[in-house]
Short mmCIF file of N, CA, C and O in Angstrom, two decimals:
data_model
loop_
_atom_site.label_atom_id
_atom_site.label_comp_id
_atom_site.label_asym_id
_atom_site.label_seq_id
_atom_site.Cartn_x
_atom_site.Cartn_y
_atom_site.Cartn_z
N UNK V 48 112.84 85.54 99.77
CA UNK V 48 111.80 86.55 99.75
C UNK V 48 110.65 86.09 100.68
O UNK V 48 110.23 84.94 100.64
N UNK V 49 110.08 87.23 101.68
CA UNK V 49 108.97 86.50 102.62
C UNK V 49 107.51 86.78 101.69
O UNK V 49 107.41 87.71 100.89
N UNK V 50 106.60 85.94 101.93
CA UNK V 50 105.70 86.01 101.76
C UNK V 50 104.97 87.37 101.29
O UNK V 50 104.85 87.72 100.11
N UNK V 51 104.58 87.97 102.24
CA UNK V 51 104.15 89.34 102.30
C UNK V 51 105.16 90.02 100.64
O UNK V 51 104.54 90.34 99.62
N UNK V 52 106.31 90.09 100.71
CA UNK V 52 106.75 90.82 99.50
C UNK V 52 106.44 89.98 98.30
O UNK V 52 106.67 90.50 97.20
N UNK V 53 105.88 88.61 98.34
CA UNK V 53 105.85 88.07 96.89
C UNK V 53 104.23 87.99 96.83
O UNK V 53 103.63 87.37 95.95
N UNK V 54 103.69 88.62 97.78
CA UNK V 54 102.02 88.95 97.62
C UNK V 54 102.20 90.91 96.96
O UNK V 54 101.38 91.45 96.23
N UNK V 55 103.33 91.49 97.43
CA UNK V 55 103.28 92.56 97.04
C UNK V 55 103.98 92.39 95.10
O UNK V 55 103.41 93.07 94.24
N UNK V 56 104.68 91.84 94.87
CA UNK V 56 105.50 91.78 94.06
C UNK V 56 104.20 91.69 92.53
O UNK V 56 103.92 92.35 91.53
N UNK V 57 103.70 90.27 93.33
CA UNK V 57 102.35 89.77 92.30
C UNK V 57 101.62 91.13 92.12
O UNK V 57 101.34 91.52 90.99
N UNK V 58 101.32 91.82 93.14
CA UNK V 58 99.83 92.76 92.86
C UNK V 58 100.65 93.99 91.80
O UNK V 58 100.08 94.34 90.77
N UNK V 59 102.18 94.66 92.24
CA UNK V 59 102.83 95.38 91.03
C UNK V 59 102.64 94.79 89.50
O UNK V 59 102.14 95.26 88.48
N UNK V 60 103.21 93.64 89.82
CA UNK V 60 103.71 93.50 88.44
C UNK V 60 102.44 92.68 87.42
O UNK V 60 102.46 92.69 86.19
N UNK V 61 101.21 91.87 88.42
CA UNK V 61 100.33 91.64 87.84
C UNK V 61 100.54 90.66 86.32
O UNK V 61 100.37 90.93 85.13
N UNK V 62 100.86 89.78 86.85
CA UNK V 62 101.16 88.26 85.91
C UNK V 62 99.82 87.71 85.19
O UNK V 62 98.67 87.62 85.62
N UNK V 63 100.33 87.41 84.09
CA UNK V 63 98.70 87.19 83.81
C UNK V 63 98.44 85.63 84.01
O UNK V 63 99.35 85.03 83.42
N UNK V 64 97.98 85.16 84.32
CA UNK V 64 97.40 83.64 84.86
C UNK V 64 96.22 82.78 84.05
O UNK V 64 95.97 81.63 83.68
N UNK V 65 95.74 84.01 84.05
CA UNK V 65 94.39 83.62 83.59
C UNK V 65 94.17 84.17 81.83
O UNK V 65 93.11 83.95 81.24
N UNK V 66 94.59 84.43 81.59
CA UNK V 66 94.80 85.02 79.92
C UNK V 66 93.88 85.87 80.03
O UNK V 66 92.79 85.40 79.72
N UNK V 67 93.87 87.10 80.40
CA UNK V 67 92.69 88.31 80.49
C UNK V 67 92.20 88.56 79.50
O UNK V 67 92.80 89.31 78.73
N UNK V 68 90.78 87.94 79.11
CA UNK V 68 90.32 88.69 77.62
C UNK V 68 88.95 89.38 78.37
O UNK V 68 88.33 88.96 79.35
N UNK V 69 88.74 90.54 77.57
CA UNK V 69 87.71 91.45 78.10
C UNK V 69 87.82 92.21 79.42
O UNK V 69 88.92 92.61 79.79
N UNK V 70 86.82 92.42 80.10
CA UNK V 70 86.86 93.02 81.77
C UNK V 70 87.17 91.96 82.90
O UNK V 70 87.05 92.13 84.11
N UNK V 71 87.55 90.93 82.27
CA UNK V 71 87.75 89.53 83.52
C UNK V 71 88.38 89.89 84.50
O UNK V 71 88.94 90.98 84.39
N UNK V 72 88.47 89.35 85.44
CA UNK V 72 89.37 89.77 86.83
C UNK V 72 89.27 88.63 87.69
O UNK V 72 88.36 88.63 88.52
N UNK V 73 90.25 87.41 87.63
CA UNK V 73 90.17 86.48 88.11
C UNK V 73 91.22 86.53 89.31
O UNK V 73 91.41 85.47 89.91
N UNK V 74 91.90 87.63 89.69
CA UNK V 74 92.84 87.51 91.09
C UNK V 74 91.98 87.42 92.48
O UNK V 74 90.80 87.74 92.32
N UNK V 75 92.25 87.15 93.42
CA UNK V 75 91.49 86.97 94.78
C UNK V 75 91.98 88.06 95.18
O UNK V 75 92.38 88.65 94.18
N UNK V 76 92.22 88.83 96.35
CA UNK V 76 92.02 89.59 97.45
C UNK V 76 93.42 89.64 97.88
O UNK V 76 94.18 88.73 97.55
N UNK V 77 93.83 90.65 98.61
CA UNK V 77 95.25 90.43 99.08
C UNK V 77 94.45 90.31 100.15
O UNK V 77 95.03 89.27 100.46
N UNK V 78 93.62 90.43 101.02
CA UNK V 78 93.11 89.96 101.97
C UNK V 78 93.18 88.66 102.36
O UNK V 78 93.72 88.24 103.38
N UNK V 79 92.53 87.91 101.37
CA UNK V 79 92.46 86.22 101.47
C UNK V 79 94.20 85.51 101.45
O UNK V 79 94.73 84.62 102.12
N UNK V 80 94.71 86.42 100.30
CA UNK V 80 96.70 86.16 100.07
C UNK V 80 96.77 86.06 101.86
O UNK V 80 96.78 84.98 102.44
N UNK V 81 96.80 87.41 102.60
CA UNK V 81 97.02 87.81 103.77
C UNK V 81 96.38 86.85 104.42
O UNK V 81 97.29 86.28 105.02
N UNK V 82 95.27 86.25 104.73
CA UNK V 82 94.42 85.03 105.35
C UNK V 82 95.61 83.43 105.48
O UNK V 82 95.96 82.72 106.42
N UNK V 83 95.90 83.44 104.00
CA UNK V 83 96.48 82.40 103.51
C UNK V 83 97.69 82.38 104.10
O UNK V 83 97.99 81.33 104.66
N UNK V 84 98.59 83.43 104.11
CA UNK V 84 99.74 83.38 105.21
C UNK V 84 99.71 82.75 106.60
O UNK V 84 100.47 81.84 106.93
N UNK V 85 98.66 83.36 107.50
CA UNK V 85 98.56 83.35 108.68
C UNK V 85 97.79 81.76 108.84
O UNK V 85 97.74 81.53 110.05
N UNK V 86 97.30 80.81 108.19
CA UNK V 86 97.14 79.57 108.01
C UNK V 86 98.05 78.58 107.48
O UNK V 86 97.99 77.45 107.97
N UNK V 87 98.81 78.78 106.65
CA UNK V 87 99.94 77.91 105.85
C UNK V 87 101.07 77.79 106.57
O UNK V 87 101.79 78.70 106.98
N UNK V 88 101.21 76.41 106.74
CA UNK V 88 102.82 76.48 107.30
C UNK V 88 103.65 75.36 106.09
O UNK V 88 103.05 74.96 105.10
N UNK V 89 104.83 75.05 106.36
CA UNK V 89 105.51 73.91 104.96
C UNK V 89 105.15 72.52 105.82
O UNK V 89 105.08 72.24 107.02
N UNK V 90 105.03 72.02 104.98
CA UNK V 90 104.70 70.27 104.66
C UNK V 90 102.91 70.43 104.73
O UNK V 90 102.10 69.54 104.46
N UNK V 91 102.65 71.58 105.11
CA UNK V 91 100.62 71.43 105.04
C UNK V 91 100.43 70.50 103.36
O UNK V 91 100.94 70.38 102.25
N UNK V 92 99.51 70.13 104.08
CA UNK V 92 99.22 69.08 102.08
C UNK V 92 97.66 70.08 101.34
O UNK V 92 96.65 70.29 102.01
N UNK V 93 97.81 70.48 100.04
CA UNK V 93 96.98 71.66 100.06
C UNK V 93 96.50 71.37 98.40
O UNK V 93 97.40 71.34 97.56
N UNK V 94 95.18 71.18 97.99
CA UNK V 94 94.72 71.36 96.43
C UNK V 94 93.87 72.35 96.12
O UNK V 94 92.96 72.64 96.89
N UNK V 95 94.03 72.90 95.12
CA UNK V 95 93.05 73.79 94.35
C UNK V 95 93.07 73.34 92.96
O UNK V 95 93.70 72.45 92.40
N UNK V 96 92.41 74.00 92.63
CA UNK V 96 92.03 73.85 91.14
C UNK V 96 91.55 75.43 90.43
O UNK V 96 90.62 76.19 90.74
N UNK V 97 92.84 75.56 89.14
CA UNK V 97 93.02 76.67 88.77
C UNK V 97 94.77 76.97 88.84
O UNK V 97 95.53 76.02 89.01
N UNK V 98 95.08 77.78 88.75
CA UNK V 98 96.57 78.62 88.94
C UNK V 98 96.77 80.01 89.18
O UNK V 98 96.37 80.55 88.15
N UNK V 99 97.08 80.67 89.78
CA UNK V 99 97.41 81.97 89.75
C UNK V 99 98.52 82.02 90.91
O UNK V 99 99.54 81.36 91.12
N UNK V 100 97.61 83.53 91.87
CA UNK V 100 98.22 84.00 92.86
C UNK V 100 98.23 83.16 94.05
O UNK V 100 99.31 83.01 94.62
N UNK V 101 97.01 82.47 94.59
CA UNK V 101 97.37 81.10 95.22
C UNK V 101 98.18 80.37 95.25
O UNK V 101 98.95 80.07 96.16
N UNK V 102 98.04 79.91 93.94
CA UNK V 102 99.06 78.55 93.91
C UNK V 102 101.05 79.56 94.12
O UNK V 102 102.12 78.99 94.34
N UNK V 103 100.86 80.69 93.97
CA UNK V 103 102.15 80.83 94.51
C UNK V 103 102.31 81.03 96.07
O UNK V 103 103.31 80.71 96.73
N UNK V 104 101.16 81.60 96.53
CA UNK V 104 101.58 81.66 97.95
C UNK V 104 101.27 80.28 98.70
O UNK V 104 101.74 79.98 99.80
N UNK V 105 100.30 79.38 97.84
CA UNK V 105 100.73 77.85 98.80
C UNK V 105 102.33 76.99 98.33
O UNK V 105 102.80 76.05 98.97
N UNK V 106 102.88 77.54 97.22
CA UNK V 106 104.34 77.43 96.73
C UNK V 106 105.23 78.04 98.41
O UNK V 106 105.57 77.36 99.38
N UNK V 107 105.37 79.37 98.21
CA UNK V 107 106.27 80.15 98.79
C UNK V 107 105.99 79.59 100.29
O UNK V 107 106.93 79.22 101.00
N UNK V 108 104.64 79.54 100.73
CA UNK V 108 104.85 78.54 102.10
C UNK V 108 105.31 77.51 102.70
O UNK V 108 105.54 77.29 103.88
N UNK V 109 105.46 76.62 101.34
CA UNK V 109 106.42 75.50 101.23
C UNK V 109 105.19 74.31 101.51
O UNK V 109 105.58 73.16 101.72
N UNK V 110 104.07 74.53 101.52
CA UNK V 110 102.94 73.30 101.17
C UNK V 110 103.30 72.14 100.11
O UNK V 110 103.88 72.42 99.06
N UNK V 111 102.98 71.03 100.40
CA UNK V 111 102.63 70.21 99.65
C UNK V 111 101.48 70.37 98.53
O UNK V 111 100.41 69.77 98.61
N UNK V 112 101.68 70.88 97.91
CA UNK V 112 100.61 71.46 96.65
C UNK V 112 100.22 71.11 95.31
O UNK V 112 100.80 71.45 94.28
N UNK V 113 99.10 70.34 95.43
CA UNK V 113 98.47 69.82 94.01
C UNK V 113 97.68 71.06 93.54
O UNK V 113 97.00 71.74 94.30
N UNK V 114 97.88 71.36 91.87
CA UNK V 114 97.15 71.96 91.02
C UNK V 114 96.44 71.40 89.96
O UNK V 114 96.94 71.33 88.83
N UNK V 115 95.32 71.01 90.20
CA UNK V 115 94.27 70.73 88.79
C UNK V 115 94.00 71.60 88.19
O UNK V 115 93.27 71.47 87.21
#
């Protein structure tokens, strides 16, 4: 699956990541997703802190990827 369809796949089906209680809305942008493509290549070495839609598209790029 390329990129682009597992940025589309996430925004359908809308996974919850963040345990949504109340009006929260912790997803980023398919903009920034879209940013994140055009920067990521595999073996990049890459950390964030948190989990969601990120940490799959620095997954699916094939990054070296730490999650705190």
């Amino acid at each position: 699956m390329q990129l682009q369809e597992i940025i589309t796949h996430l925004e359908e089906a809308r996974p919850n990541f963040h345990g949504r209680k109340g009006n929260h809305n912790w997803r980023i942008s398919r903009k920034f997703l879209n940013y994140l493509v055009t920067v990521l290549r595999p073996g990049n070495r890459t950390l964030e802190i948190g989990c969601g839609y990120s940490t799959v598209v620095f997954a699916g790029a094939g990054t070296q990827h730490i999650v705190i």
